[in-house]
Coordinates of C-alpha atoms and ligand atoms in Angstrom, one line a residue:
M1 CA 27.2 14.5 13.1
G2 CA 30.4 13.2 11.6
R3 CA 30.8 10.1 9.5
L4 CA 28.8 6.9 9.9
L5 CA 30.0 3.5 8.6
I6 CA 27.4 0.8 8.3
R7 CA 29.5 -2.4 7.9
D8 CA 29.0 -6.1 7.3
L9 CA 25.5 -5.6 5.8
R10 CA 24.2 -8.8 4.2
Q11 CA 23.0 -6.9 1.2
V12 CA 22.8 -3.3 0.0
V13 CA 20.2 -2.8 -2.7
S14 CA 19.2 0.3 -4.7
P15 CA 17.4 1.0 -7.9
A16 CA 20.2 1.2 -10.5
G17 CA 21.5 4.2 -12.5
R18 CA 20.7 7.9 -12.1
D19 CA 17.7 8.4 -14.3
A20 CA 14.2 9.3 -13.0
P21 CA 11.6 8.3 -13.5
L22 CA 12.3 4.7 -14.4
R23 CA 10.0 3.1 -17.0
G24 CA 9.4 -0.3 -18.6
R25 CA 12.2 -2.9 -18.0
A26 CA 14.4 -0.3 -16.3
L27 CA 11.9 -0.2 -13.4
G28 CA 13.3 -3.6 -12.1
D29 CA 17.1 -2.9 -12.5
L30 CA 18.9 -3.0 -9.3
D31 CA 22.4 -2.3 -7.9
W32 CA 22.8 -5.3 -5.5
I33 CA 25.9 -5.8 -3.4
D34 CA 26.3 -8.7 -1.0
D35 CA 28.4 -8.4 2.2
A36 CA 28.6 -4.7 1.9
Y37 CA 29.1 -1.3 3.6
V38 CA 27.7 2.2 3.3
L39 CA 29.8 5.2 4.4
C40 CA 27.9 8.4 5.2
G41 CA 29.2 11.9 5.9
D42 CA 27.8 15.4 6.0
E43 CA 24.3 14.0 5.7
R44 CA 25.1 12.3 2.4
I45 CA 26.2 8.9 1.1
V46 CA 29.9 9.0 0.5
D47 CA 30.7 5.5 -0.6
V48 CA 29.0 2.1 -1.1
G49 CA 30.8 -1.1 -1.8
A50 CA 31.7 -4.7 -0.9
M51 CA 33.4 -5.2 2.5
A52 CA 36.3 -6.9 0.6
D53 CA 37.0 -3.5 -1.0
L54 CA 36.6 -1.3 2.1
D55 CA 39.8 0.8 2.5
P56 CA 40.9 1.9 6.0
I57 CA 39.2 5.1 7.0
D58 CA 41.2 8.0 8.4
G59 CA 39.8 10.1 11.2
D60 CA 36.6 9.8 13.3
V61 CA 33.9 7.5 12.2
V62 CA 31.0 5.9 14.1
E63 CA 30.4 2.3 13.2
L64 CA 27.1 0.5 13.0
D65 CA 27.1 -3.2 12.9
G66 CA 25.0 -4.3 9.9
R67 CA 25.3 -8.1 10.4
G68 CA 22.1 -9.9 9.5
L69 CA 20.6 -6.7 8.0
C70 CA 19.8 -5.6 4.4
A71 CA 20.0 -1.9 3.4
I72 CA 17.5 -0.3 1.0
P73 CA 16.9 3.4 0.4
G74 CA 14.8 5.3 2.8
L75 CA 11.2 4.9 1.5
V76 CA 9.4 7.8 -0.2
D77 CA 5.6 8.2 0.3
C78 CA 4.4 10.6 -2.4
H79 CA 0.7 10.6 -1.5
T80 CA -0.6 10.9 2.1
H81 CA -3.4 12.8 3.9
P82 CA -2.0 13.1 7.4
A83 CA -3.6 16.4 8.5
F84 CA -6.9 15.4 10.0
G85 CA -8.7 15.4 13.3
G86 CA -10.6 12.4 14.8
D87 CA -10.9 9.1 13.0
R88 CA -13.6 7.1 11.0
V89 CA -13.7 3.9 13.0
E90 CA -17.6 4.1 13.2
E91 CA -17.9 4.4 9.5
F92 CA -15.3 1.7 9.0
S93 CA -17.5 -0.6 11.1
L94 CA -20.5 0.3 9.0
R95 CA -18.6 -0.4 5.8
A96 CA -17.3 -3.7 7.2
A97 CA -21.0 -4.7 7.6
G98 CA -21.8 -3.7 4.0
A99 CA -22.4 0.0 3.6
S100 CA -20.6 1.6 0.6
Y101 CA -18.1 4.4 0.7
E102 CA -20.0 6.5 -1.7
E103 CA -23.3 6.0 0.2
L104 CA -21.7 7.2 3.4
H105 CA -20.1 10.1 1.6
D106 CA -23.5 11.1 0.2
A107 CA -25.1 10.9 3.7
G108 CA -22.7 13.5 5.1
G109 CA -20.2 11.0 6.4
G110 CA -16.9 10.3 4.6
I111 CA -14.6 13.1 3.9
L112 CA -17.0 15.8 5.3
S113 CA -17.2 14.1 8.7
T114 CA -13.4 14.4 8.8
V115 CA -13.7 18.0 7.7
R116 CA -15.8 18.7 10.8
A117 CA -13.4 17.0 13.1
T118 CA -10.4 18.7 11.6
R119 CA -11.9 22.2 11.9
E120 CA -12.7 21.3 15.6
A121 CA -9.1 20.1 16.2
G122 CA -7.7 23.6 15.4
P123 CA -4.0 24.3 14.5
D124 CA -2.5 22.7 17.6
G125 CA -4.6 19.6 17.3
I126 CA -3.8 19.3 13.6
A127 CA 0.0 19.8 14.3
R128 CA -0.2 17.0 17.0
A129 CA -2.0 14.7 14.6
V130 CA 0.5 15.2 11.8
G131 CA 3.4 14.6 14.3
R132 CA 1.8 11.4 15.4
H133 CA 1.1 10.2 11.8
R134 CA 4.6 11.2 10.8
S135 CA 6.2 9.0 13.5
W136 CA 4.1 6.1 12.3
M137 CA 5.4 6.6 8.8
L138 CA 9.0 6.8 10.1
G139 CA 8.5 3.6 12.0
A140 CA 7.5 1.9 8.7
G141 CA 10.7 3.2 7.0
T142 CA 9.4 6.3 5.3
T143 CA 12.0 9.1 5.3
T144 CA 10.5 11.4 2.7
W145 CA 6.8 12.1 2.6
E146 CA 4.2 14.3 1.0
G147 CA 1.3 15.5 3.1
K148 CA -1.9 17.0 1.7
S149 CA -4.3 19.4 3.3
G150 CA -7.9 18.9 2.2
Y151 CA -9.8 18.3 5.4
G152 CA -10.1 21.9 6.3
L153 CA -11.6 23.5 3.3
D154 CA -11.8 26.8 5.0
R155 CA -8.9 29.3 4.9
D156 CA -7.5 28.9 8.4
T157 CA -7.7 25.2 8.6
E158 CA -6.2 24.6 5.2
L159 CA -3.3 26.9 5.9
A160 CA -2.8 25.3 9.4
S161 CA -2.8 21.9 7.7
L162 CA -0.1 22.9 5.2
R163 CA 2.0 24.5 8.0
A164 CA 1.7 21.4 10.1
V165 CA 3.0 19.2 7.3
A166 CA 5.9 21.6 6.5
D167 CA 6.8 22.0 10.2
A168 CA 6.9 18.2 10.6
G169 CA 9.4 17.9 7.7
G170 CA 6.9 16.8 5.0
I171 CA 6.4 18.2 1.5
P172 CA 3.0 20.0 1.6
T173 CA 0.4 19.7 -1.2
W174 CA -2.7 22.0 -1.1
L175 CA -5.6 19.7 -1.7
G176 CA -8.0 22.7 -1.8
A177 CA -10.4 20.9 -4.1
H178 CA -11.0 17.7 -2.1
A179 CA -14.8 18.1 -1.5
V180 CA -17.3 20.9 -1.5
P181 CA -17.8 22.0 2.1
P182 CA -21.4 22.3 3.4
E183 CA -21.4 26.1 3.6
F184 CA -21.2 26.4 -0.2
E185 CA -24.0 25.9 -2.6
S186 CA -21.9 24.5 -5.4
A187 CA -18.4 23.4 -6.4
D188 CA -18.1 26.6 -8.5
T189 CA -18.9 29.0 -5.7
Y190 CA -16.5 27.1 -3.4
L191 CA -13.7 27.4 -6.0
D192 CA -14.4 31.1 -6.3
F193 CA -13.6 31.4 -2.6
A194 CA -10.7 28.9 -2.5
L195 CA -8.9 30.5 -5.4
E196 CA -9.4 34.0 -4.2
E197 CA -9.0 33.7 -0.4
V198 CA -6.8 30.6 0.1
L199 CA -4.6 30.1 -2.9
P200 CA -2.3 33.2 -2.5
E201 CA -1.1 32.0 1.0
A202 CA -1.3 28.3 0.3
A203 CA 1.1 28.9 -2.6
Q204 CA 3.6 30.3 -0.2
I205 CA 3.7 27.1 1.8
A206 CA 2.8 24.3 -0.5
V207 CA 4.9 22.7 -3.3
A208 CA 2.0 21.2 -5.3
A209 CA -1.8 21.4 -5.7
D210 CA -4.2 18.5 -6.0
V211 CA -7.8 18.0 -6.9
F212 CA -10.3 15.1 -6.5
V213 CA -11.8 14.6 -10.0
E214 CA -14.8 12.5 -9.4
R215 CA -18.6 12.3 -9.6
G216 CA -19.7 14.1 -6.3
A217 CA -16.5 16.0 -6.0
F218 CA -15.1 18.1 -8.9
D219 CA -15.6 17.6 -12.7
A220 CA -12.9 18.1 -15.3
T221 CA -14.0 21.7 -16.1
Q222 CA -13.8 22.7 -12.4
A223 CA -10.5 20.8 -12.0
R224 CA -9.0 22.6 -15.0
R225 CA -10.0 26.0 -13.5
Y226 CA -8.5 25.1 -10.1
L227 CA -5.3 23.6 -11.5
E228 CA -4.6 26.4 -14.0
A229 CA -4.9 29.0 -11.3
C230 CA -2.6 26.9 -9.0
G231 CA -0.1 26.5 -11.8
R232 CA 0.0 30.2 -12.4
A233 CA 0.7 30.6 -8.7
G234 CA 3.8 28.4 -9.1
L235 CA 2.5 25.1 -7.8
A236 CA 3.2 21.7 -9.3
L237 CA 0.0 19.8 -10.3
R238 CA -1.4 16.5 -9.1
L239 CA -4.8 14.9 -9.5
H240 CA -6.8 12.2 -7.8
G241 CA -8.3 10.6 -10.8
D242 CA -10.1 7.4 -12.0
Q243 CA -10.8 6.2 -8.5
F244 CA -14.4 5.2 -9.1
T245 CA -15.1 6.5 -12.7
E246 CA -13.1 7.8 -15.6
A247 CA -14.0 11.5 -15.4
G248 CA -11.3 13.0 -17.6
A249 CA -8.5 13.3 -15.1
I250 CA -5.8 11.6 -17.3
P251 CA -6.3 13.8 -20.4
L252 CA -6.4 16.9 -18.2
A253 CA -3.3 15.8 -16.3
I254 CA -1.4 15.3 -19.6
E255 CA -2.6 18.6 -21.1
L256 CA -1.6 20.6 -18.1
G257 CA 1.7 18.8 -17.6
A258 CA 0.8 17.5 -14.2
R259 CA 3.4 15.6 -12.1
S260 CA 1.0 12.7 -11.4
V261 CA -2.4 11.3 -11.6
D262 CA -3.2 9.1 -8.6
H263 CA -5.6 6.1 -7.9
L264 CA -6.4 4.8 -11.4
E265 CA -8.6 1.9 -10.1
A266 CA -11.1 2.6 -12.9
T267 CA -8.6 3.4 -15.7
G268 CA -9.2 1.5 -18.9
P269 CA -6.9 0.7 -21.9
D270 CA -7.1 4.1 -23.5
G271 CA -6.1 5.8 -20.2
V272 CA -3.2 3.3 -19.9
A273 CA -2.0 4.1 -23.4
A274 CA -2.3 7.8 -22.9
L275 CA -0.4 7.8 -19.7
A276 CA 2.4 5.6 -21.2
Q277 CA 3.0 8.3 -23.9
S278 CA 3.2 11.1 -21.4
D279 CA 5.5 12.4 -18.7
V280 CA 2.7 12.2 -16.0
V281 CA 3.5 9.5 -13.4
G282 CA 0.7 7.1 -12.6
V283 CA 0.6 6.7 -8.8
C284 CA -1.1 3.4 -7.7
L285 CA -2.6 3.2 -4.2
P286 CA -3.3 -0.5 -3.6
T287 CA -4.3 -0.2 0.0
A288 CA -7.1 2.2 -0.9
A289 CA -8.4 -0.3 -3.5
L290 CA -8.1 -3.1 -0.9
V291 CA -9.9 -1.2 1.9
L292 CA -12.8 -0.1 -0.4
G293 CA -13.0 -3.4 -2.2
R294 CA -12.3 -1.8 -5.5
P295 CA -10.5 -3.3 -8.5
M296 CA -6.8 -3.0 -8.3
P297 CA -5.2 -0.3 -10.5
P298 CA -3.6 -1.6 -13.8
A299 CA 0.0 -1.3 -12.6
R300 CA 1.4 -4.1 -14.7
A301 CA -0.3 -2.9 -17.9
L302 CA 1.0 0.7 -17.2
V303 CA 4.6 -0.6 -16.7
D304 CA 4.5 -2.8 -19.8
A305 CA 3.1 0.0 -21.9
G306 CA 6.0 2.2 -20.8
A307 CA 4.3 4.5 -18.3
A308 CA 6.2 5.9 -15.2
V309 CA 4.6 4.3 -12.2
A310 CA 4.9 5.0 -8.5
L311 CA 3.3 3.5 -5.4
A312 CA 2.1 5.2 -2.3
T313 CA 0.0 4.6 0.9
D314 CA -2.7 7.3 0.4
F315 CA -2.6 7.3 4.3
N316 CA -6.0 8.9 5.3
P317 CA -8.7 8.1 7.9
G318 CA -11.3 6.9 5.3
S319 CA -10.1 4.8 2.4
S320 CA -6.6 3.8 3.6
F321 CA -5.7 4.0 7.4
C322 CA -2.3 2.6 6.6
E323 CA 1.1 4.3 6.7
S324 CA 3.1 1.2 5.6
L325 CA 5.0 1.2 2.4
P326 CA 6.3 -2.3 3.1
L327 CA 2.7 -3.4 3.1
V328 CA 2.1 -1.5 -0.2
C329 CA 5.1 -3.4 -1.7
A330 CA 3.5 -6.7 -0.5
L331 CA 0.3 -5.8 -2.3
A332 CA 2.1 -4.7 -5.4
A333 CA 3.8 -8.1 -5.5
T334 CA 0.7 -10.1 -4.8
Q335 CA -2.1 -8.0 -6.4
L336 CA -0.5 -5.7 -9.0
E337 CA 1.9 -8.3 -10.6
L338 CA 4.9 -6.1 -9.9
S339 CA 8.2 -7.8 -8.9
P340 CA 9.8 -6.8 -5.5
A341 CA 12.4 -4.9 -7.5
E342 CA 9.8 -2.9 -9.5
A343 CA 7.9 -2.2 -6.2
L344 CA 11.1 -0.9 -4.6
A345 CA 11.7 1.5 -7.4
A346 CA 8.1 2.7 -7.3
V347 CA 8.4 3.6 -3.6
T348 CA 11.8 5.2 -3.9
V349 CA 13.1 6.7 -7.2
N350 CA 9.8 7.2 -8.9
A351 CA 8.0 8.5 -5.8
A352 CA 10.9 10.9 -5.3
H353 CA 10.4 12.1 -8.9
V354 CA 6.7 12.8 -8.2
L355 CA 7.9 15.1 -5.4
G356 CA 10.6 16.7 -7.5
R357 CA 13.4 15.2 -5.2
A358 CA 14.8 12.4 -7.4
D359 CA 18.2 14.1 -7.5
T360 CA 18.7 13.8 -3.7
V361 CA 16.6 10.9 -2.3
G362 CA 15.4 7.4 -3.4
R363 CA 18.8 5.8 -4.1
I364 CA 21.8 4.4 -2.3
A365 CA 24.5 6.1 -4.3
P366 CA 27.3 8.6 -3.5
G367 CA 25.9 12.1 -3.3
F368 CA 22.4 11.1 -2.3
R369 CA 21.0 12.0 1.1
A370 CA 22.0 9.3 3.6
D371 CA 18.5 8.0 4.2
L372 CA 18.4 4.3 4.6
V373 CA 16.2 1.5 5.9
L374 CA 18.0 -1.5 7.5
L375 CA 15.7 -4.6 7.2
D376 CA 16.0 -7.4 9.7
A377 CA 15.7 -10.1 7.0
P378 CA 18.0 -12.6 5.2
D379 CA 17.1 -11.1 1.8
W380 CA 15.8 -7.6 1.0
R381 CA 12.9 -9.0 -1.0
H382 CA 11.3 -9.9 2.4
L383 CA 10.2 -6.3 2.1
A384 CA 7.4 -7.5 -0.2
Y385 CA 7.3 -11.2 0.8
H386 CA 6.7 -10.8 4.5
L387 CA 3.1 -9.7 4.4
G388 CA 2.4 -7.3 7.3
G389 CA 5.8 -8.2 8.8
D390 CA 7.7 -5.8 11.0
L391 CA 11.1 -5.9 9.5
V392 CA 12.3 -2.3 9.8
H393 CA 15.2 -2.7 12.2
T394 CA 16.9 0.7 11.9
V395 CA 16.1 3.9 10.0
V396 CA 18.9 6.3 9.1
V397 CA 17.9 9.9 8.3
A398 CA 20.5 12.2 6.8
G399 CA 23.3 10.0 8.1
E400 CA 22.0 9.6 11.6
P401 CA 20.2 6.5 13.0
V402 CA 16.9 7.6 14.5
R403 CA 15.1 6.2 17.5
L404 CA 12.0 4.5 16.2
P405 CA 8.6 5.1 17.9
Ligands
LIG501 O1 -7.4 9.5 -1.8 N1 -10.4 10.1 -2.9 C1 -10.3 11.1 -2.2 N2 -9.6 11.3 -1.1 C2 -9.0 10.2 -0.2 C3 -10.0 9.6 0.7 C4 -10.4 10.6 1.7 C5 -11.3 10.1 2.8 O2 -12.0 9.1 2.6 O3 -11.2 10.8 3.8 C6 -8.3 9.2 -1.1 O4 -8.7 8.0 -1.1
LIG502 FE1 -5.6 10.4 -1.7

């Protein structure tokens, strides 16, 4: 593809500057140009500016009419679980009528029921599912995404999940410590197996490793053992922590230099203060809190204390069957006390930082990959304002407008 000029855009809006992650007041700083253009070439952004300053362009260029549209960076989802078979609509219906997520989990439902369905789906079924989920994400404006394994928990299904994510263009994370599968007596014997039999090959495919630190899943000692082994194998480290209880995930994340600790619905003031003084990003997942009826994570307190905060969907069949980062932004603005500008940075620059990609994605600025979302709205802040609205008009990936599902 040659060059693409998107012209006459109502607004072009991007998190400001070049730093990542953005913290404190800088989280809400924007570069905002009215009546603007974006010129893309060789998969990158070449130039951004006001139409009044657009110089004549020599040579071939494809033009896209941006009238009535607002451009924001392609969205970055830094926490998803797209590699699963089946669904959990039965369990959803029981929960809707009052059963708790943890009760269903203890009764062999929850994560373990998806483990059974994912093993049954096999590599082809998993690849089909990831492809379908990926197209949903793209339709919602997500152009860079992380995808975790964690519903296989045996060697072949974990590796097939990681490959499916990589083949679909995602950034794979080995969530080898998501739950203890039924064929193992204890978390420790399962970890013996996972670290010996799965890690060597998982580390060839995955970029990061993740662990669910929680009562009924893995305790902090087990998480440390898993993460230290994964770190030695070259993987970046992530943790699911403080979803239901504070079980030591934040101190462990800080000590091990993890990229992020995600969930944080149960995080108290000490956890907020500790994260704020560290380089670990706090990833808030408001749709999971909403679906499970949990308290919302303390995003405002984290930002005010100076922590680096990102937002993500946690797309999965149990706690967040939702691929929409625009909806996450709406929840951030209505439930987490973040401004639309702060939410935008949390689903672009800061999410890209969690994935180690902040140099190339998450901003509309020369040199960045030409990933853009064109919103059909009079002002880009409708991204957060239009609750559940369908405002994604066009998605541009690496300088090319893609056909939306
Ligand atoms: O991030 N908390 C653990 N894992 C997922 C939910 C998985 C499921 O319910 O299937 C989460 O919310
Ligand atoms: Fe998750």
